[in-house]
Coordinates of C-alpha atoms in Angstrom, one line a residue:
X1 CA 0.0 0.0 0.0
X2 CA 1.4 3.4 -1.0
X3 CA 1.2 6.6 0.9
X4 CA -1.0 8.0 -1.8
X5 CA -3.6 5.2 -1.4
X6 CA -3.4 5.7 2.4
X7 CA -4.3 9.3 2.3
X8 CA -6.9 8.7 -0.4
X9 CA -8.7 6.2 2.0
X10 CA -8.5 8.7 4.9
X11 CA -9.9 11.5 2.7
X12 CA -12.9 9.3 1.6
X13 CA -13.6 8.2 5.1
X14 CA -13.6 11.8 6.3
X15 CA -16.0 12.9 3.6
X16 CA -18.3 10.0 4.5
X17 CA -18.4 11.1 8.2
X18 CA -19.1 14.7 7.2
X19 CA -22.2 13.6 5.3
X20 CA -24.0 13.5 8.7
X21 CA -22.2 16.4 10.2
X22 CA -24.7 17.2 13.0
X23 CA -24.6 13.6 14.2
X24 CA -20.8 13.7 14.2
X25 CA -20.6 16.9 16.2
X26 CA -23.2 15.8 18.7
X27 CA -21.3 12.5 19.3
X28 CA -18.1 14.4 19.7
X29 CA -19.7 16.8 22.2
X30 CA -21.1 13.9 24.2
X31 CA -17.6 12.3 24.4
X32 CA -16.0 15.5 25.5
X33 CA -18.6 15.8 28.3
X34 CA -18.0 12.2 29.3
X35 CA -14.3 12.6 29.6
X36 CA -14.7 15.9 31.3
X37 CA -16.6 14.0 34.0
X38 CA -13.6 11.7 34.4
X39 CA -11.3 14.6 34.9
X40 CA -13.7 16.0 37.5
X41 CA -13.8 12.8 39.4
X42 CA -10.0 12.7 39.6
X43 CA -9.8 16.4 40.5
X44 CA -12.3 15.9 43.4
X45 CA -10.4 12.9 44.7
X46 CA -7.1 14.8 44.7
X47 CA -8.7 17.9 46.2
X48 CA -9.7 15.8 49.2
X49 CA -6.2 14.2 49.7
X50 CA -4.1 17.1 48.2
X51 CA -1.9 14.6 46.3
X52 CA -1.7 10.9 45.3
X53 CA 1.7 9.2 45.9
X54 CA 3.3 12.6 45.9
X55 CA 1.7 13.6 42.6
X56 CA -0.3 16.9 42.4
X57 CA -3.4 17.6 40.3
X58 CA -1.5 19.2 37.4
X59 CA 0.9 16.3 37.3
X60 CA -1.9 13.7 37.3
X61 CA -3.8 15.7 34.8
X62 CA -0.7 15.5 32.5
X63 CA -0.5 11.8 33.2
X64 CA -4.2 11.1 32.4
X65 CA -4.1 13.4 29.3
X66 CA -1.2 11.6 27.7
X67 CA -2.9 8.3 28.4
X68 CA -6.1 9.5 26.7
X69 CA -4.3 11.3 23.9
X70 CA -2.2 8.2 23.0
X71 CA -5.3 6.0 23.2
X72 CA -7.1 8.3 20.7
X73 CA -4.2 8.1 18.3
X74 CA -3.7 4.4 18.6
X75 CA -7.4 3.4 18.7
X76 CA -8.3 5.5 15.6
X77 CA -6.3 3.0 13.6
X78 CA -7.0 -0.1 15.6
X79 CA -10.0 -0.4 17.9
X80 CA -13.0 -0.3 15.5
X81 CA -11.1 -2.4 13.0
X82 CA -10.0 -5.1 15.4
X83 CA -13.2 -5.1 17.4
X84 CA -15.1 -5.7 14.1
X85 CA -13.0 -8.7 13.1
X86 CA -15.1 -11.0 15.2
X87 CA -18.2 -10.4 13.1
X88 CA -16.2 -10.4 9.8
X89 CA -14.7 -13.8 10.6
X90 CA -18.1 -15.2 11.7
X91 CA -19.8 -14.0 8.5
X92 CA -16.9 -14.7 6.1
X93 CA -16.7 -11.1 4.9
X94 CA -13.1 -10.9 5.9
X95 CA -12.2 -13.1 2.9
X96 CA -12.7 -10.1 0.7
X97 CA -9.6 -8.4 2.2
X98 CA -7.5 -11.4 1.3
X99 CA -8.1 -11.1 -2.4
X100 CA -7.1 -7.5 -2.6
X101 CA -3.6 -6.7 -4.0
X102 CA -2.6 -4.9 -0.8
X103 CA -1.4 -5.9 2.7
X104 CA -4.6 -7.0 4.5
X105 CA -3.5 -5.4 7.8
X106 CA -2.7 -2.0 6.4
X107 CA -5.9 -2.0 4.3
X108 CA -8.0 -2.9 7.3
X109 CA -6.6 -0.2 9.6
X110 CA -6.7 2.5 7.0
X111 CA -10.2 1.6 5.7
X112 CA -11.6 1.7 9.3
X113 CA -9.9 4.9 10.3
X114 CA -12.1 6.4 13.0
X115 CA -12.5 10.2 12.9
X116 CA -14.6 10.0 16.0
X117 CA -11.6 10.1 18.2
X118 CA -11.2 13.7 17.4
X119 CA -13.2 14.5 20.6
X120 CA -10.7 12.6 22.7
X121 CA -7.8 14.5 21.1
X122 CA -9.5 17.9 21.7
X123 CA -10.1 17.4 25.4
X124 CA -6.9 15.6 26.2
X125 CA -4.7 18.2 24.3
X126 CA -6.6 21.0 26.0
X127 CA -5.9 19.7 29.5
X128 CA -2.4 18.6 28.5
X129 CA -1.5 22.1 27.5
X130 CA -3.0 23.5 30.7
X131 CA -1.1 21.0 32.8
X132 CA 2.2 21.8 31.0
X133 CA 1.7 25.5 31.5
X134 CA 0.9 25.0 35.2
X135 CA 4.0 23.0 35.9
X136 CA 7.4 24.6 36.4
X137 CA 9.2 22.5 33.8
X138 CA 12.4 23.4 32.0
X139 CA 11.8 22.6 28.4
X140 CA 14.7 21.9 26.1
X141 CA 14.7 20.5 22.6
X142 CA 15.7 17.1 23.9
X143 CA 12.7 17.1 26.3
X144 CA 10.3 18.2 23.6
X145 CA 11.6 15.5 21.3
X146 CA 11.3 13.0 24.2
X147 CA 7.6 14.0 24.8
X148 CA 6.7 13.7 21.2
X149 CA 8.5 10.3 20.9
X150 CA 6.8 9.1 24.1
X151 CA 3.3 10.1 22.8
X152 CA 3.9 8.3 19.5
X153 CA 5.3 5.3 21.4
X154 CA 2.3 5.2 23.8
X155 CA -0.1 5.2 20.8
X156 CA 1.8 2.3 19.2
X157 CA 1.7 0.3 22.5
X158 CA -2.1 0.6 22.6
X159 CA -2.5 -0.1 18.9
X160 CA -0.2 -3.1 19.1
X161 CA -2.1 -4.7 21.9
X162 CA -5.4 -4.1 20.2
X163 CA -3.9 -5.7 17.1
X164 CA -2.9 -8.7 19.2
X165 CA -6.5 -9.0 20.6
X166 CA -7.9 -8.7 17.0
X167 CA -5.6 -11.5 15.8
X168 CA -7.3 -13.9 18.2
X169 CA -10.5 -13.6 16.2
X170 CA -8.8 -15.9 13.6
X171 CA -8.6 -18.6 16.2
X172 CA -11.2 -18.1 18.9
X173 CA -13.6 -15.9 16.8
X174 CA -15.2 -14.3 19.9
X175 CA -12.9 -11.6 21.3
X176 CA -15.2 -9.1 23.0
X177 CA -14.2 -10.2 26.5
X178 CA -10.5 -9.5 25.7
X179 CA -11.3 -5.9 24.8
X180 CA -13.2 -5.5 28.0
X181 CA -10.2 -6.9 29.9
X182 CA -7.9 -4.5 27.9
X183 CA -9.9 -1.4 29.0
X184 CA -10.1 -2.7 32.6
X185 CA -6.3 -3.0 32.8
X186 CA -5.8 0.3 31.1
X187 CA -7.7 2.0 33.9
X188 CA -4.7 1.5 36.1
X189 CA -2.6 4.0 34.1
X190 CA -4.9 6.8 35.1
X191 CA -3.0 7.1 38.3
X192 CA 0.7 7.0 39.2
X193 CA 2.2 3.5 39.3
X194 CA 3.4 3.7 43.0
X195 CA -0.3 3.9 44.1
X196 CA -0.5 0.1 43.4
X197 CA 1.2 -2.9 45.0
X198 CA 4.4 -4.3 43.7
X199 CA 2.7 -7.1 41.8
X200 CA 0.6 -4.7 39.7
X201 CA 3.7 -2.5 39.1
X202 CA 5.6 -5.5 37.8
X203 CA 2.7 -6.6 35.6
X204 CA 2.2 -3.1 34.1
X205 CA 6.0 -2.8 33.5
X206 CA 7.2 -6.2 32.4
X207 CA 4.2 -8.3 31.4
X208 CA 1.6 -5.8 29.9
X209 CA 3.8 -2.7 29.6
X210 CA 1.0 -0.1 29.9
X211 CA 3.1 1.9 32.3
X212 CA 5.3 2.9 29.4
X213 CA 2.3 4.6 27.8
X214 CA 2.3 7.5 30.2
X215 CA 3.7 6.9 33.7
X216 CA 7.4 6.4 32.9
X217 CA 7.7 9.2 30.4
X218 CA 5.8 11.7 32.6
X219 CA 7.8 10.6 35.7
X220 CA 11.0 11.3 33.8
X221 CA 9.8 14.7 32.7
X222 CA 8.7 15.6 36.2
X223 CA 11.8 14.1 37.9
X224 CA 9.7 11.6 39.9
X225 CA 11.1 8.4 41.1
X226 CA 10.5 5.2 39.0
X227 CA 10.3 2.3 41.5
X228 CA 11.2 -0.6 39.1
X229 CA 13.5 1.0 36.5
X230 CA 16.7 3.0 36.9
X231 CA 16.8 6.6 35.7
X232 CA 19.0 5.9 32.7
X233 CA 16.4 3.5 31.1
X234 CA 13.9 6.4 30.8
X235 CA 15.6 7.4 27.5
X236 CA 14.7 3.9 26.2
X237 CA 11.0 4.3 27.1
X238 CA 9.9 5.6 23.6
X239 CA 11.4 2.5 22.0
X240 CA 8.9 0.2 23.7
X241 CA 6.1 1.5 21.5
X242 CA 7.5 0.5 18.1
X243 CA 8.5 -2.9 19.5
X244 CA 4.9 -3.5 20.8
X245 CA 3.4 -2.4 17.5
X246 CA 5.8 -4.6 15.5
X247 CA 5.0 -7.5 17.7
X248 CA 1.2 -6.8 17.3
X249 CA 1.5 -6.7 13.6
X250 CA 3.6 -9.9 13.3
X251 CA 1.1 -11.8 15.6
X252 CA -1.8 -10.4 13.5
X253 CA -0.2 -11.6 10.3
X254 CA 0.5 -15.0 11.9
X255 CA -3.2 -15.2 12.8
X256 CA -4.2 -14.4 9.2
X257 CA -2.0 -17.3 8.1
X258 CA -4.0 -19.6 10.4
X259 CA -7.3 -18.3 9.2
X260 CA -9.4 -21.0 7.5
X261 CA -12.5 -19.2 6.4
X262 CA -15.9 -18.3 7.8
X263 CA -16.2 -19.1 11.5
X264 CA -12.4 -19.2 12.0

């Protein structure tokens, strides 16, 4: 698949969404209100206790915003696409992707690009910019590059894991419960990692590396301690994302090779 075809698909999908512009705007507004409620709950909780594990409200707002922002970026190219694989495998409509002269994974993620995550991006970026302006941080070009690389890496971690979940459709067909589990585990990264016990910290660092989505990069930028990793490894944090996405892609392609037609 060429970049020209990629942008052509994105353009066509955007035009399709804009046909029902009012519906799109209302849905986006509803999502913004929903996530504003999440921010409010966290703010009220911190207001009662002043800080959580030594993290203040602006710091946790930055942590949560990066988690939400990276989810929006990663999910726009993976969630709807991978969640819908279950039905495509059951009905046999997935077969139509395999006869196209393009990489099936790239075609699937581009064809299903979800413009609806724009609302997530708007509210997360707004709070992120407020949090950054509220914190006394010394910004250098190296730190700016690190933040951008960490955001891209966080998006790739989430897209990679959703791709892995999607790949199980080719074997188990039903994968809805795995997405539910994914979102339940992802709730842990709304708060600083030291809030949880050692076992959960180990799982979120070495087993399901969701802590690399936002906790480790934000802790590095804010000069907070990282309980399980030494300070020098923080420069390697953005590399976790590309690895997770590469692994997700390879596992997905392996699942395609095991696909035997309608019903899995």
